[in-house]
Tab-separated table of C-alpha atoms in Angstrom:
chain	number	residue	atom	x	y	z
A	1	UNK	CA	26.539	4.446	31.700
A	2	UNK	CA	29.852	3.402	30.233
A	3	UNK	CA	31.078	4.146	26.973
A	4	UNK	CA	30.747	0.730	25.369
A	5	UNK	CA	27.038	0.704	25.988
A	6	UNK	CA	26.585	3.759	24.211
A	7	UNK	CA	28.739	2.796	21.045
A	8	UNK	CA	26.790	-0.852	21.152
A	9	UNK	CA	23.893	0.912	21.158
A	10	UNK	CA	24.679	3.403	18.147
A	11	UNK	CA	26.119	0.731	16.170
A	12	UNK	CA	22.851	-1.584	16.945
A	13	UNK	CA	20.522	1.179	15.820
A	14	UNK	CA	22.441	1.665	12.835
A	15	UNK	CA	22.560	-1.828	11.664
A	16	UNK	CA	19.400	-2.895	12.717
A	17	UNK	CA	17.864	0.569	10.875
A	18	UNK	CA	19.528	-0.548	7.625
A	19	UNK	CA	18.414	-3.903	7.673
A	20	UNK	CA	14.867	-2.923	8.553
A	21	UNK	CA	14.848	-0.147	6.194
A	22	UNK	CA	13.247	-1.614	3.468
A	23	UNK	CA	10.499	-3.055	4.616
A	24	UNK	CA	9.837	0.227	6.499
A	25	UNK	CA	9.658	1.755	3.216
A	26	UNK	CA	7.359	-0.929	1.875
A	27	UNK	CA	5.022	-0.314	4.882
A	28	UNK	CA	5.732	3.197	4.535
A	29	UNK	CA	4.415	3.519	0.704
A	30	UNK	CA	2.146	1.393	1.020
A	31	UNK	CA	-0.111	3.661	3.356
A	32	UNK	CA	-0.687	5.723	0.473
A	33	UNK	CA	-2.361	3.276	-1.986
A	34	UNK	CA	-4.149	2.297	1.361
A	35	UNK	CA	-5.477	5.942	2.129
A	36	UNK	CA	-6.311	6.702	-0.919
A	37	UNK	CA	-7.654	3.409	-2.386
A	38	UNK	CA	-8.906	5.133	-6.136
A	39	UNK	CA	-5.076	6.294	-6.204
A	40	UNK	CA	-3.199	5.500	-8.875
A	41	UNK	CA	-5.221	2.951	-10.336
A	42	UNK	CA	-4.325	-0.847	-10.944
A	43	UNK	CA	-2.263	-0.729	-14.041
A	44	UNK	CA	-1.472	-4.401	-14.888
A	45	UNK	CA	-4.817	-6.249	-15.058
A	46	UNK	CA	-4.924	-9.195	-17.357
A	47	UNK	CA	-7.154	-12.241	-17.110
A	48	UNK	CA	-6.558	-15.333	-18.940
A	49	UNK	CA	-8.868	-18.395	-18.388
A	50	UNK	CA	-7.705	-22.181	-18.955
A	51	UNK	CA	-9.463	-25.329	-18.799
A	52	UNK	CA	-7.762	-28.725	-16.763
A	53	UNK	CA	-8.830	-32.160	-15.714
A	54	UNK	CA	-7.901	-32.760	-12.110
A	55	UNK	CA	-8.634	-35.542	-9.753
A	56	UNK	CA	-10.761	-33.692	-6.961
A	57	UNK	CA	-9.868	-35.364	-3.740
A	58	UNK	CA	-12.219	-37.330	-1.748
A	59	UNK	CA	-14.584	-35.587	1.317
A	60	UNK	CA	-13.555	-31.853	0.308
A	61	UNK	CA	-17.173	-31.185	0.052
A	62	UNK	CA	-17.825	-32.122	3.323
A	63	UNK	CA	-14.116	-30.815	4.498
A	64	UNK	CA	-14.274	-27.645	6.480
A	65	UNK	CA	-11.932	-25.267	7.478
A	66	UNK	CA	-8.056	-26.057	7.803
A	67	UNK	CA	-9.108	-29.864	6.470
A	68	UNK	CA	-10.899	-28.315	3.790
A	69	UNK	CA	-7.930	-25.978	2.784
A	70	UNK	CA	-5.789	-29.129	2.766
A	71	UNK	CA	-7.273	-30.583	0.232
A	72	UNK	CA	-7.500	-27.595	-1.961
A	73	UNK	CA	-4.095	-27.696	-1.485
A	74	UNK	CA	-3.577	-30.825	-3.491
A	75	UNK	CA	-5.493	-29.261	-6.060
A	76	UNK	CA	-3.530	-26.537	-6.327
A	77	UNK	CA	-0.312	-29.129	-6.518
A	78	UNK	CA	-1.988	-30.211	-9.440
A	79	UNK	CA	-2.353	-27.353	-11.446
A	80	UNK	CA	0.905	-26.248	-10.643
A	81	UNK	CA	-0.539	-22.859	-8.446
A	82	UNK	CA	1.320	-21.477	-5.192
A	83	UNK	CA	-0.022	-18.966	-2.697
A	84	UNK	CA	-2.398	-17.956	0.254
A	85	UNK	CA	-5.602	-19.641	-0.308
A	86	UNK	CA	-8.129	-16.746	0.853
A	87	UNK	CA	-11.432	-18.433	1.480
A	88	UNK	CA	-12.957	-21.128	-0.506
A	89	UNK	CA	-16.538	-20.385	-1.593
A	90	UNK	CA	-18.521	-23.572	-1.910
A	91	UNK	CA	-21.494	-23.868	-4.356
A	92	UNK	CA	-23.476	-27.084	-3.712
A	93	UNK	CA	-26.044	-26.941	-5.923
A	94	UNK	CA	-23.983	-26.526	-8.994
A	95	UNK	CA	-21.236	-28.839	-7.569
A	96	UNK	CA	-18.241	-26.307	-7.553
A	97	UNK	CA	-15.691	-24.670	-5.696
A	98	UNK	CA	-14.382	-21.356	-5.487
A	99	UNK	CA	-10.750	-20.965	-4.572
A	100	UNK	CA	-9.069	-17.394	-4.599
A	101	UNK	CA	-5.473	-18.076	-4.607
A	102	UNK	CA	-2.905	-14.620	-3.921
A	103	UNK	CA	0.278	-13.953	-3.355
A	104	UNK	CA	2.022	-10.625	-4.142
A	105	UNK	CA	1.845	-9.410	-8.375
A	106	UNK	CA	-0.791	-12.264	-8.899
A	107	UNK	CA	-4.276	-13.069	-8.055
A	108	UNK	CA	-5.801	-16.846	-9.024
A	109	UNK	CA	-9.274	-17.873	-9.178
A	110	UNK	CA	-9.474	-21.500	-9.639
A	111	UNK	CA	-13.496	-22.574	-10.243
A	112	UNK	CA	-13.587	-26.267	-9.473
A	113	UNK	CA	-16.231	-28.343	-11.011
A	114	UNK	CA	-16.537	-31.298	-8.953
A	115	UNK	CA	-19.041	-33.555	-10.867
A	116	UNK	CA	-16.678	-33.193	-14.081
A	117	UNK	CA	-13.583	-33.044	-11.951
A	118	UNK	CA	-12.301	-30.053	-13.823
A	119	UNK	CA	-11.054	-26.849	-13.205
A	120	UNK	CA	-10.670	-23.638	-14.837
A	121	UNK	CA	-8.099	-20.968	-13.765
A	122	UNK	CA	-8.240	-17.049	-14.126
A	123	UNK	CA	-4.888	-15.209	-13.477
A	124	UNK	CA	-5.144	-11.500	-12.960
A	125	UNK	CA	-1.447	-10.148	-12.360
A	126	UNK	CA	-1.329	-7.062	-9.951
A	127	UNK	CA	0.402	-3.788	-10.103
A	128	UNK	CA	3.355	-3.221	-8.112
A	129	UNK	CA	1.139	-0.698	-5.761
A	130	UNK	CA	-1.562	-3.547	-5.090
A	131	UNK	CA	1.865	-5.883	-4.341
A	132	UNK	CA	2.756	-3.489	-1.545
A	133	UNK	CA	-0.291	-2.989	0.054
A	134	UNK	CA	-1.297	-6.790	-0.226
A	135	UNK	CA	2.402	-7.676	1.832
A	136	UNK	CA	1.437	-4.041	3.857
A	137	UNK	CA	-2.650	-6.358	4.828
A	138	UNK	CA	-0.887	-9.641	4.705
A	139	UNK	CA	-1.633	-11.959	6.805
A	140	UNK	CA	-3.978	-9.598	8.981
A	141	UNK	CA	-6.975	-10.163	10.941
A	142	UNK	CA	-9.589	-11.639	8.277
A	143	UNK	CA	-10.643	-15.884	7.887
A	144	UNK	CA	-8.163	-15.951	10.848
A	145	UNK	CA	-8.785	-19.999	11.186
A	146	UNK	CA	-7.513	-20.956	7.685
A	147	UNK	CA	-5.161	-17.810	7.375
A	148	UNK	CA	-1.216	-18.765	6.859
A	149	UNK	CA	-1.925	-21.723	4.998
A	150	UNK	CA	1.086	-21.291	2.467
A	151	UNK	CA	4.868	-21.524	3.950
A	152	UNK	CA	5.607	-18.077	2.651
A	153	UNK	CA	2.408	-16.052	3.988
A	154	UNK	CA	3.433	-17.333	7.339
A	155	UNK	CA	7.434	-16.283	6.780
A	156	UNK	CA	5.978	-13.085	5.884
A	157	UNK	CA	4.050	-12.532	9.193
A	158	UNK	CA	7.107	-13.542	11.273
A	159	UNK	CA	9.052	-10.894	8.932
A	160	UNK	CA	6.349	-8.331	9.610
A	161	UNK	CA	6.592	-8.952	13.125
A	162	UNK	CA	10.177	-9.101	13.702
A	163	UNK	CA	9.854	-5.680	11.742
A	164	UNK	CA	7.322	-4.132	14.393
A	165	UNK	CA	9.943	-5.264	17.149
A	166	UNK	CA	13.045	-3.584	15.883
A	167	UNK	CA	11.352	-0.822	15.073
A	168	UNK	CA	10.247	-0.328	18.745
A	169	UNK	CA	14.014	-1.207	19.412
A	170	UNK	CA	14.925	1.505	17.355
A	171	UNK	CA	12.528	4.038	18.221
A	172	UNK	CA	13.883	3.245	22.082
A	173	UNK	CA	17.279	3.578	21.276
A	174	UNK	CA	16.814	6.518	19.446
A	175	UNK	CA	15.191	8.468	22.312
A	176	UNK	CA	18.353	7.338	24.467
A	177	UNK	CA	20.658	8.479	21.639
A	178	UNK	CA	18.774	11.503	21.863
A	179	UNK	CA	19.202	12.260	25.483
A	180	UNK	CA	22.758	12.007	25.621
A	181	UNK	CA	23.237	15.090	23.131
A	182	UNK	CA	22.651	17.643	25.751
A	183	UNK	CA	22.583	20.291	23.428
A	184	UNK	CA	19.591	18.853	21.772
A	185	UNK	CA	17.772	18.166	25.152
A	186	UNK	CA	15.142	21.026	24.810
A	187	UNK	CA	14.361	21.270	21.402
A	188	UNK	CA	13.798	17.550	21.132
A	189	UNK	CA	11.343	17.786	24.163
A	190	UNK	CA	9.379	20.413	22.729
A	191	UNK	CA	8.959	18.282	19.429
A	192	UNK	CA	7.752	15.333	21.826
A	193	UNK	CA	5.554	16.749	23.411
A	194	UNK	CA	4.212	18.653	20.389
A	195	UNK	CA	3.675	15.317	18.855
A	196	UNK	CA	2.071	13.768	21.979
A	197	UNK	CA	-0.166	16.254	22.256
A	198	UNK	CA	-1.562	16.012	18.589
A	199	UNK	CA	-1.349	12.614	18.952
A	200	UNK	CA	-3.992	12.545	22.010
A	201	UNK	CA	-5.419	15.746	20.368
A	202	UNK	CA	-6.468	13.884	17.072
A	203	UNK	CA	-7.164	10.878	18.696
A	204	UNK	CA	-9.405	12.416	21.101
A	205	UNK	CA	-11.585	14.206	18.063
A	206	UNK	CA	-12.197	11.148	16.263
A	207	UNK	CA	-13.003	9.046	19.352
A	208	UNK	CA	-14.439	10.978	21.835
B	1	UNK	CA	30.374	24.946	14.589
B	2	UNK	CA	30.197	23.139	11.040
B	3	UNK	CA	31.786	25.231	8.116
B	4	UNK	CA	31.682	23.515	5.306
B	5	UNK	CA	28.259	22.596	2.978
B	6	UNK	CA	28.652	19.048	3.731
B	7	UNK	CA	28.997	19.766	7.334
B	8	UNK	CA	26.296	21.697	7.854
B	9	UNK	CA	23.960	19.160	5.656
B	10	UNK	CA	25.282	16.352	7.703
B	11	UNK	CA	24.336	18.103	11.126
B	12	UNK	CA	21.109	19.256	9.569
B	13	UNK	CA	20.386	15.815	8.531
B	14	UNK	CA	20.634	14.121	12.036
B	15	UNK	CA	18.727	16.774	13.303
B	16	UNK	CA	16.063	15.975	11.170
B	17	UNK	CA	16.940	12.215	11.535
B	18	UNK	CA	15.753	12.599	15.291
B	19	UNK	CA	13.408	15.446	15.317
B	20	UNK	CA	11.087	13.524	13.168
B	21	UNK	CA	11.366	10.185	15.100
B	22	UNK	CA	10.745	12.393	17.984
B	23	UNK	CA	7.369	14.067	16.755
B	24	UNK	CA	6.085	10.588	15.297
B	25	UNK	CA	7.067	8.255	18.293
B	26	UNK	CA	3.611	7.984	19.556
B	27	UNK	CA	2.441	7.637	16.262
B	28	UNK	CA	4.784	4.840	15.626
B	29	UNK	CA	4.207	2.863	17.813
B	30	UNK	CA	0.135	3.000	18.056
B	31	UNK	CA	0.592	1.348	14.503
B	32	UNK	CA	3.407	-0.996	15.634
B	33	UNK	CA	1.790	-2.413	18.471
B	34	UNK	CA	-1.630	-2.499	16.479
B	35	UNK	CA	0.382	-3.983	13.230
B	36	UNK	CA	0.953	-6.747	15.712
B	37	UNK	CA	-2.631	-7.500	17.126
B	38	UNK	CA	-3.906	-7.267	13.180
B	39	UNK	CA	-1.053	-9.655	12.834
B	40	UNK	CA	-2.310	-12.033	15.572
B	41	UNK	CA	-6.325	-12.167	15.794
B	42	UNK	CA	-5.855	-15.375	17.958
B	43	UNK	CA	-4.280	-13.692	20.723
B	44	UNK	CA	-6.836	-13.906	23.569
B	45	UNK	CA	-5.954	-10.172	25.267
B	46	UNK	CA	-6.603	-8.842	21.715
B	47	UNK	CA	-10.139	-10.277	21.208
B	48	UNK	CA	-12.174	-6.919	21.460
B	49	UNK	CA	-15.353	-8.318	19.173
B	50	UNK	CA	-16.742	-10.264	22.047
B	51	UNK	CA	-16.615	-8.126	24.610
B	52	UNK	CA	-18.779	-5.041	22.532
B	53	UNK	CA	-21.903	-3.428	23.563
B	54	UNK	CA	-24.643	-3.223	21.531
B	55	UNK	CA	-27.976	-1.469	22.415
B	56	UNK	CA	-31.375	-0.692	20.213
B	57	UNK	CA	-33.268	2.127	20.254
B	58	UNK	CA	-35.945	3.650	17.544
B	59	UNK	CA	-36.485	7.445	17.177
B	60	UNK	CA	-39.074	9.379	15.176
B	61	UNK	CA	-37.418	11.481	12.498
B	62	UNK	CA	-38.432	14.516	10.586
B	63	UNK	CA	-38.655	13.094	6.907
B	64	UNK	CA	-35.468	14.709	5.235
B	65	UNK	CA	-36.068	17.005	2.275
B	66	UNK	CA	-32.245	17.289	0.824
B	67	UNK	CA	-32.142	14.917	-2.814
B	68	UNK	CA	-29.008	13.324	-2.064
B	69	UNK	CA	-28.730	10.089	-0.064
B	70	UNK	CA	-25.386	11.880	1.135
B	71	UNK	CA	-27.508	14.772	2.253
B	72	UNK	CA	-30.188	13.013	4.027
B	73	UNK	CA	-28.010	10.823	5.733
B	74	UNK	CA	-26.545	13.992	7.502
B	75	UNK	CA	-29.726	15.396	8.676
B	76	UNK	CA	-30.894	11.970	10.078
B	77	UNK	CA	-27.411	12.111	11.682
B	78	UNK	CA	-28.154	15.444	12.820
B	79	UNK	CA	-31.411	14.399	14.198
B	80	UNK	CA	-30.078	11.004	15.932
B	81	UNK	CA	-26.892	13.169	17.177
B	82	UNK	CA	-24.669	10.707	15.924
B	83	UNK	CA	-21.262	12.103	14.150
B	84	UNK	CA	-19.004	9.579	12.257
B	85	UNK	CA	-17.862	8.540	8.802
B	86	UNK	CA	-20.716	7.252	6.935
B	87	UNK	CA	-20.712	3.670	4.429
B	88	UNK	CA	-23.489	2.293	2.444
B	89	UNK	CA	-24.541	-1.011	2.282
B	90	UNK	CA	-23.279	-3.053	-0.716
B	91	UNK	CA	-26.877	-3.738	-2.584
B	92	UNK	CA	-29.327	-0.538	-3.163
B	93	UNK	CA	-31.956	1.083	-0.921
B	94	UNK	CA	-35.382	-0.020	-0.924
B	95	UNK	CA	-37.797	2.526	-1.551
B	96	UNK	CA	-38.749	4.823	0.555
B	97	UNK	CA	-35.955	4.008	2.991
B	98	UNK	CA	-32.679	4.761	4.051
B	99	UNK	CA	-30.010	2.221	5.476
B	100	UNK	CA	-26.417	3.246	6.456
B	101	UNK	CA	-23.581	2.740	9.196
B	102	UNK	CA	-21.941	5.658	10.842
B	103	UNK	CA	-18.440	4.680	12.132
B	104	UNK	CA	-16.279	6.274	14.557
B	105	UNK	CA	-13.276	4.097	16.159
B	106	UNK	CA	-15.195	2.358	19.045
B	107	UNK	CA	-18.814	3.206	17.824
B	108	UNK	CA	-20.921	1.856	15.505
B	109	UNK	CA	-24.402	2.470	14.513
B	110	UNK	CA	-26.595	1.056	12.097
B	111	UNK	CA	-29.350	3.421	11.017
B	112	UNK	CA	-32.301	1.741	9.521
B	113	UNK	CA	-34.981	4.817	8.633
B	114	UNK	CA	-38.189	4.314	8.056
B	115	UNK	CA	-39.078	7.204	5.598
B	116	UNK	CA	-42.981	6.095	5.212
B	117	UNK	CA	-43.279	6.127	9.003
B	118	UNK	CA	-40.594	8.671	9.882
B	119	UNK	CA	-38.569	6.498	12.255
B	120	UNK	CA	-35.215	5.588	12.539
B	121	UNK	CA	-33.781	2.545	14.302
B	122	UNK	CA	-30.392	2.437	15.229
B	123	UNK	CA	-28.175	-0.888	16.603
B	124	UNK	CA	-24.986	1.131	18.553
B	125	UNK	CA	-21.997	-1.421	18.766
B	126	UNK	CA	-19.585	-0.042	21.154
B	127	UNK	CA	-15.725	-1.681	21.568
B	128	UNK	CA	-13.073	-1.402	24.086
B	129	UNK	CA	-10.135	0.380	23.783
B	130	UNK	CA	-8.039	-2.082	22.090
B	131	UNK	CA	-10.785	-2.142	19.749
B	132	UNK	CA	-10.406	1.384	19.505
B	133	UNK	CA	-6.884	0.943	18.286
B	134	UNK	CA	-7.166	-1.701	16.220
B	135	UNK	CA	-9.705	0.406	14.097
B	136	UNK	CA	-7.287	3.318	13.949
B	137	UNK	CA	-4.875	1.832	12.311
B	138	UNK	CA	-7.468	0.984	9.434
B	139	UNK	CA	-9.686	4.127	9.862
B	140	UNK	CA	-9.295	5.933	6.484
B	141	UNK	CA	-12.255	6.103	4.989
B	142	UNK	CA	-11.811	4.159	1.957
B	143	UNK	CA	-11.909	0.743	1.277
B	144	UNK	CA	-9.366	-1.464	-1.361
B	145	UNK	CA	-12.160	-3.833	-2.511
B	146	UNK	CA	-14.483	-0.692	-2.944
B	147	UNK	CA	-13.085	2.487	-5.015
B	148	UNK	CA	-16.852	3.912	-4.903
B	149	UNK	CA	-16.507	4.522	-0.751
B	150	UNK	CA	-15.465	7.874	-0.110
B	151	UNK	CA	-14.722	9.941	2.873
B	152	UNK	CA	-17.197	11.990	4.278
B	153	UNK	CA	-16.222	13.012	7.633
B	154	UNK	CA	-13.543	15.950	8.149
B	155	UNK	CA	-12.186	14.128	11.216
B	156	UNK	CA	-11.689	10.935	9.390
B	157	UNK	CA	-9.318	13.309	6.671
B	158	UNK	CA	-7.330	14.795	9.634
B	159	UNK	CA	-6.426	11.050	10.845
B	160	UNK	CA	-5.735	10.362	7.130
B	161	UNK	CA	-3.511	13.174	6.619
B	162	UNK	CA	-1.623	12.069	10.016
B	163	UNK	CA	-1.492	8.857	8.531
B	164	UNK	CA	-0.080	10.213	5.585
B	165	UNK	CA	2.303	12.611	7.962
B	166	UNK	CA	3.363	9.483	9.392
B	167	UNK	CA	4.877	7.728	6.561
B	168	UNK	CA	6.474	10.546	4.542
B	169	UNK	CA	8.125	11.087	8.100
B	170	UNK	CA	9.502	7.697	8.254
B	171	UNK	CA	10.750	7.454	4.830
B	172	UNK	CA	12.739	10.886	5.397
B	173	UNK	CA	14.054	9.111	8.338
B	174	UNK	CA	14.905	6.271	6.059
B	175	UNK	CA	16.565	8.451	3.721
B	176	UNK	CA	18.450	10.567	6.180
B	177	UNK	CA	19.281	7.100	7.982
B	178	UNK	CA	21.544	6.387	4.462
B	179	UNK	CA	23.033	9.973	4.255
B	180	UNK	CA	23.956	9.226	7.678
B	181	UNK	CA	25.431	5.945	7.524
B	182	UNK	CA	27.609	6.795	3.817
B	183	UNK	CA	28.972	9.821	6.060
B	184	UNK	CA	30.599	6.609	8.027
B	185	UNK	CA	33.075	5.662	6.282
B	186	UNK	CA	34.444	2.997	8.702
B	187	UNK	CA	30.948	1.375	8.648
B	188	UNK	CA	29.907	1.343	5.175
B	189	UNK	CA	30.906	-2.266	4.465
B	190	UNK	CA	29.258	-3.669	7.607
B	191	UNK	CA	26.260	-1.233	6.417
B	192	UNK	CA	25.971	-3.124	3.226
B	193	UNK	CA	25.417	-6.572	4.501
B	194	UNK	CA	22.646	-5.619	6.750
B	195	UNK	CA	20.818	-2.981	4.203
B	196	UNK	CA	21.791	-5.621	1.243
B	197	UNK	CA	20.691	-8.209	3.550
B	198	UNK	CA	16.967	-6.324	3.834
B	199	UNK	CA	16.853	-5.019	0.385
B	200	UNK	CA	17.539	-8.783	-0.388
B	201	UNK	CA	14.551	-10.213	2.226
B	202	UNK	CA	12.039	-7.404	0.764
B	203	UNK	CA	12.246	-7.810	-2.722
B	204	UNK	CA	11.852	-11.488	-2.867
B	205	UNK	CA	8.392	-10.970	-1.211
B	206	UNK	CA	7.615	-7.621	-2.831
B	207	UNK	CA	8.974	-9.052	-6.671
B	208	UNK	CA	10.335	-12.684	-6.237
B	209	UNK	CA	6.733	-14.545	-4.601
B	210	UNK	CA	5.056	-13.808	-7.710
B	211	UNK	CA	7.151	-15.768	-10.341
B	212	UNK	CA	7.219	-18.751	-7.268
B	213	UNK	CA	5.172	-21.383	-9.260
């Protein structure tokens, strides 16, 4: 291969690897308070409730998924609250509406009474380890129909993705980097195939 | 052959730089390409969930005589031959009976025993193999809404601690990644847009989203 592919592809790896970089890390930490879920513990938690008068919109009763999420939405514009709506919890008999609200340091409860058309907010702000594993879930597999209804959950999951593909990039690159350092040829293939063969070793004990 | 301290620390450090990426690259990239299909339920190939297996089946059981539910979980595991990490429903167990799932990536199985009438039945929910990847990159054990689950399987603390493995590797190779790069002198401004231009990216959604009114 000629010499200009190989420098394009060092300097590509390079670049790409710092701009990556921190959201590795973020992914990276993030594992940890994910493992180890009683570890450290929450450190911010704070809960303030207030009181508003809002003007409930019409149908979101009967609303249901996405449509329903809409019009939460304008609630939300009301009070003045941005993020991921995460389900909304209907109560029928009592005439009220649950609405979690995140997005990473805060979490948002908003408990809408629709007969009295008020609503009363609880804000719980997050610690910085519940921030990073929140972006590490975000948007994930879960309510999948209404999920990525705020502009900046959905930049996040294109950011998460476009993370996963340059780190394959990277991970391909490096193994050609790799290969051309002759020198390094053997040890580097032992430490492969050590690592595949824990890799299907592990893998094979938990599922098999 | 390097002489000097730095030299030697900057060969050592691209060593490492690539020795790690080469131990972890199967690692990697089980939890990129499953980051992805957590990332996208809607993507048809990905939809494991309706293509499981599930099958019923009752056993007699000899009544367990340990105290703990822990305890006689295990021996009605023993009994059933079923070997997995064990979670408790949320609301408490009716008297004189014991309820639990036993996971394993790919295999599910209710146990519902019957401690009056010494029977157990079981509902086994198998999943394909994408399934089976898609619950390894969540397997640990432990569950963020729940700080009372706790692992109980020794297999389910070996994938943890290669979990674990796994990111202290990559954030050496971030770190050595840096040393790297600063030993470039010619590159270090070109360095600092991209890096600046992550750090910059990251923190608005790790610090900056949460004062977004």
């Amino acid at each position: 291969l000629p010499k200009s592919f190989y420098t394009w592809t060092r300097d590509l790896h390079l670049y790409f690897g710092l701009l990556v970089s921190p959201f590795v890390v973020v992914f990276a930490i993030s594992v940890f308070f994910l493992n180890h879920a009683r570890l450290p513990a929450p450190d911010s938690a704070t809960t303030t409730a207030v009181t508003r008068s809002v003007q409930v919109p019409v149908g979101i009763e009967q609303a249901e998924g996405k449509e329903r999420v809409q019009l939460a939405g304008q609630i939300l514009s009301q009070v003045g609250v941005a993020g991921e709506i995460n389900f909304i919890r209907s109560l029928p008999k009592e005439h009220r509406l649950i609405v979690p609200v995140v997005k990473p340091g805060v979490e948002i409860t908003i408990d809408v009474n629709l007969k009295e058309q008020t609503v009363t907010l609880s804000e719980r702000r997050t610690a910085f380890w519940e921030r990073l594993s929140y972006l590490h879930r975000s948007p994930g597999p879960h309510n999948a129909a209404i999920r990525g209804n705020w502009f900046w959950t959905r930049s996040w999951q294109w950011l998460a993705d476009a993370t996963v593909y340059l780190v394959l990039f990277l991970s391909i690159t490096g193994v050609y980097l790799w290969v051309v350092i002759r020198s390094e040829r053997k040890v580097g293939l032992i430490l492969l195939l050590t690592g595949a063969l824990s890799f299907v070793g592990i893998i094979y004990a938990v599922v098999a | 052959m390097p002489s000097s301290p730095s030299q030697k620390m900057e060969v050592w450090n691209r060593k490492a730089h690539f020795y790690l990426g080469l131990y972890f690259l199967f690692f990697l990239w089980l939890f990129s390409f499953t980051g992805l299909l957590l990332n996208h339920p809607q993507w048809r190939f990905a939809q494991f969930w309706p293509e499981r297996k599930e099958t019923h089946y009752e056993r007699p059981i000899q009544p367990p005589s340990s105290v703990s539910e822990l305890d006689r979980a295990r021996e009605i595991m023993r009994e059933l031959n079923l070997a997995g990490e064990i979670d408790w429903p949320a609301q408490k167990q009716a008297a004189r009976r014991l309820d639990f799932t036993v996971n394993r990536p790919g295999n599910t199985n209710r146990v519902s025993a019957d401690l009056v009438q010494n029977r157990a039945a079981v509902q086994q929910i198998q999943i394909n193999s994408l399934g089976v990847m898609n619950v390894l990159h969540t397997f640990s054990g432990t569950r963020i809404n729940n700080p009372a689950a706790t692992r109980d399987w020794t297999l389910t603390t070996i994938w943890v601690v290669a979990m674990d493995a796994l990111a202290v590797g990559l954030l050496l190779m971030v770190l050595s990644s840096y040393y790297m790069w600063y030993r470039l002198k010619h590159k270090r401004r070109w360095g600092l847009i991209w890096l600046g231009a992550g750090v910059l990216s990251c923190s608005f959604f790790a610090v900056g989203l949460g004062w977004l009114r």
